[in-house]
Amino acid sequence: MWVLVMFDLPVLTKEDKRNYREFRKQLLKRGYLQLQYSVYARPCHSDENAQVHKERIRKYLPPEGEVSIGLITDKQFSRIETFFGESRKEQPKPPDQLSFF
C-alpha cells in the first residue's frame, strides 16, 4: 500500500513560503519520497498503517492551498511509467514491504 500526497500550495507571501517549507519538511521527516515537485509517496505495510499516515498529514495541513491524499496498492504503484520527452525512463524498484513471519 502506498500513500500518495499531491499538493498545490500558494507561495506568494513569506508566511505562505514558510507554510510550504514546513509541510514539505513534515512529509520528508515521515519518510515520503518526492516523485515530482508537489507529489510525494510513502510505502506502508498495510491499509491500516496507510490510514494512520493519512490522518497524520491532516494534522499538519497548511492553512491555504489544496492537498490531495490517495491510497494505491503496490501493484498500481508498480504500473507507473515515467517519460522524459519521447523516451521512457526505467522506474526505480519500490522498496520491499515488511514481512513478519
XYZ file of N, CA, C and O in Angstrom, residues 14-75:
248
model
N 5.721 35.654 2.531
C 6.703 34.952 3.371
C 6.025 33.867 4.201
O 6.567 32.780 4.395
N 4.842 34.175 4.705
C 4.108 33.189 5.508
C 3.717 31.978 4.661
O 3.828 30.836 5.114
N 3.261 32.211 3.423
C 2.931 31.108 2.512
C 4.151 30.215 2.274
O 4.064 28.989 2.314
N 5.288 30.853 2.028
C 6.525 30.100 1.773
C 6.934 29.292 2.996
O 7.367 28.148 2.884
N 6.779 29.890 4.165
C 7.109 29.183 5.404
C 6.181 27.976 5.588
O 6.639 26.885 5.945
N 4.880 28.162 5.315
C 3.925 27.054 5.429
C 4.257 25.938 4.443
O 4.178 24.761 4.776
N 4.650 26.308 3.219
C 5.041 25.326 2.209
C 6.251 24.520 2.676
O 6.269 23.293 2.610
N 7.278 25.235 3.147
C 8.503 24.557 3.601
C 8.220 23.628 4.769
O 8.736 22.507 4.831
N 7.389 24.070 5.694
C 7.071 23.243 6.865
C 6.290 21.991 6.459
O 6.562 20.898 6.959
N 5.338 22.133 5.554
C 4.565 20.977 5.088
C 5.487 19.972 4.394
O 5.445 18.769 4.676
N 6.342 20.461 3.511
C 7.280 19.585 2.798
C 8.244 18.919 3.772
O 8.541 17.737 3.666
N 8.719 19.674 4.746
C 9.628 19.135 5.755
C 8.968 17.997 6.544
O 9.599 16.978 6.823
N 7.700 18.161 6.883
C 6.968 17.124 7.612
C 6.835 15.850 6.770
O 6.960 14.740 7.291
N 6.596 16.014 5.472
C 6.498 14.843 4.600
C 7.829 14.084 4.561
O 7.865 12.858 4.718
N 8.917 14.814 4.354
C 10.229 14.180 4.280
C 10.602 13.526 5.609
O 11.151 12.420 5.639
N 10.284 14.185 6.709
C 10.574 13.665 8.042
C 9.849 12.340 8.301
O 10.366 11.471 8.996
N 8.688 12.171 7.695
C 7.880 10.975 7.905
C 8.099 9.907 6.832
O 7.320 8.972 6.703
N 9.152 10.070 6.031
C 9.532 9.009 5.107
C 8.922 9.063 3.725
O 8.961 8.068 2.996
N 8.370 10.194 3.328
C 7.807 10.315 1.986
C 8.915 10.563 0.972
O 9.893 11.250 1.259
N 8.755 9.997 -0.209
C 9.702 10.152 -1.307
C 9.133 11.159 -2.298
O 7.948 11.098 -2.640
N 9.954 12.078 -2.778
C 9.492 13.062 -3.747
C 9.496 12.428 -5.132
O 10.525 12.015 -5.639
N 8.305 12.349 -5.758
C 8.183 11.820 -7.111
C 8.253 12.939 -8.137
O 8.817 12.767 -9.216
N 7.636 14.071 -7.816
C 7.692 15.287 -8.617
C 7.668 16.452 -7.647
O 7.640 16.248 -6.434
N 7.646 17.683 -8.146
C 7.728 18.839 -7.258
C 6.674 18.826 -6.157
O 6.970 19.091 -5.014
N 5.455 18.532 -6.476
C 4.394 18.554 -5.471
C 3.703 17.205 -5.354
O 2.521 17.126 -5.037
N 4.442 16.142 -5.597
C 3.896 14.785 -5.498
C 4.871 13.949 -4.675
O 6.034 13.802 -5.031
N 4.372 13.417 -3.562
C 5.179 12.612 -2.659
C 4.462 11.295 -2.398
O 3.227 11.231 -2.433
N 5.225 10.245 -2.127
C 4.640 8.930 -1.858
C 5.406 8.264 -0.731
O 6.603 8.503 -0.536
N 4.693 7.401 -0.003
C 5.298 6.657 1.100
C 4.734 5.248 1.107
O 3.525 5.059 1.062
N 5.608 4.233 1.186
C 5.110 2.866 1.285
C 4.629 2.576 2.705
O 5.190 3.071 3.677
N 3.577 1.789 2.802
C 3.045 1.358 4.093
C 2.828 -0.148 4.025
O 2.543 -0.688 2.959
N 2.922 -0.820 5.155
C 2.811 -2.270 5.143
C 1.379 -2.781 5.190
O 1.146 -3.972 5.010
N 0.406 -1.898 5.421
C -0.997 -2.334 5.451
C -1.911 -1.139 5.213
O -1.492 0.014 5.296
N -3.162 -1.435 4.953
C -4.155 -0.381 4.777
C -4.342 0.400 6.076
O -4.495 1.618 6.054
N -4.317 -0.293 7.197
C -4.479 0.371 8.495
C -3.343 1.362 8.741
O -3.577 2.475 9.209
N -2.111 0.963 8.409
C -0.969 1.850 8.563
C -1.076 3.054 7.635
O -0.746 4.183 8.006
N -1.571 2.836 6.422
C -1.767 3.936 5.469
C -2.786 4.936 6.010
O -2.610 6.151 5.872
N -3.838 4.434 6.651
C -4.852 5.327 7.240
C -4.244 6.173 8.359
O -4.562 7.354 8.499
N -3.346 5.572 9.144
C -2.664 6.314 10.219
C -1.847 7.456 9.620
O -1.900 8.591 10.097
N -1.108 7.169 8.549
C -0.288 8.210 7.917
C -1.161 9.292 7.281
O -0.808 10.473 7.307
N -2.286 8.891 6.738
C -3.209 9.871 6.157
C -3.719 10.828 7.242
O -3.768 12.044 7.034
N -4.047 10.309 8.402
C -4.518 11.156 9.496
C -3.414 12.059 10.024
O -3.670 13.199 10.413
N -2.173 11.585 10.009
C -1.054 12.433 10.440
C -0.897 13.631 9.513
O -0.611 14.739 9.964
N -1.060 13.412 8.218
C -0.959 14.513 7.256
C -2.018 15.562 7.550
O -1.759 16.765 7.502
N -3.210 15.110 7.875
C -4.312 16.042 8.164
C -3.971 16.974 9.323
O -4.429 18.111 9.378
N -3.141 16.504 10.250
C -2.801 17.303 11.431
C -1.876 18.473 11.109
O -1.827 19.443 11.850
N -1.105 18.395 10.038
C -0.196 19.498 9.705
C -0.481 20.102 8.339
O 0.406 20.634 7.681
N -1.744 20.076 7.917
C -2.133 20.730 6.673
C -1.915 22.234 6.785
O -2.224 22.831 7.818
N -1.399 22.857 5.743
C -1.239 24.314 5.770
C -2.615 24.996 5.711
O -3.588 24.402 5.238
N -2.690 26.244 6.182
C -3.988 26.928 6.209
C -4.550 27.259 4.830
O -5.753 27.413 4.672
N -3.708 27.379 3.815
C -4.153 27.716 2.462
C -3.676 26.647 1.486
O -2.732 25.921 1.746
N -4.331 26.583 0.335
C -3.900 25.672 -0.718
C -4.733 24.394 -0.755
O -5.703 24.237 -0.023
N -4.318 23.490 -1.629
C -5.047 22.247 -1.844
C -4.102 21.064 -1.668
O -3.000 21.053 -2.214
N -4.541 20.076 -0.883
C -3.762 18.852 -0.662
C -4.676 17.669 -0.942
O -5.769 17.587 -0.395
N -4.228 16.770 -1.810
C -4.975 15.549 -2.118
C -4.165 14.354 -1.630
O -2.949 14.294 -1.817
N -4.853 13.408 -1.011
C -4.209 12.201 -0.492
C -4.903 10.996 -1.106
O -6.127 10.881 -1.040
N -4.116 10.113 -1.711
C -4.676 8.900 -2.307
C -3.950 7.677 -1.783
O -2.772 7.741 -1.433
N -4.654 6.578 -1.714
C -4.062 5.307 -1.310
C -4.088 4.381 -2.521
O -5.142 4.190 -3.126
N -2.919 3.840 -2.872
C -2.852 2.928 -4.009
C -2.084 1.672 -3.599
O -1.248 1.702 -2.697
N -2.361 0.593 -4.281
C -1.708 -0.675 -3.966
C -0.307 -0.729 -4.562
O 0.050 0.066 -5.434
N 0.468 -1.698 -4.116
C 1.814 -1.894 -4.672
C 1.734 -2.191 -6.162
O 2.562 -1.718 -6.942
N 0.745 -2.970 -6.566
C 0.602 -3.324 -7.983
C 0.314 -2.078 -8.821
O 0.897 -1.887 -9.888
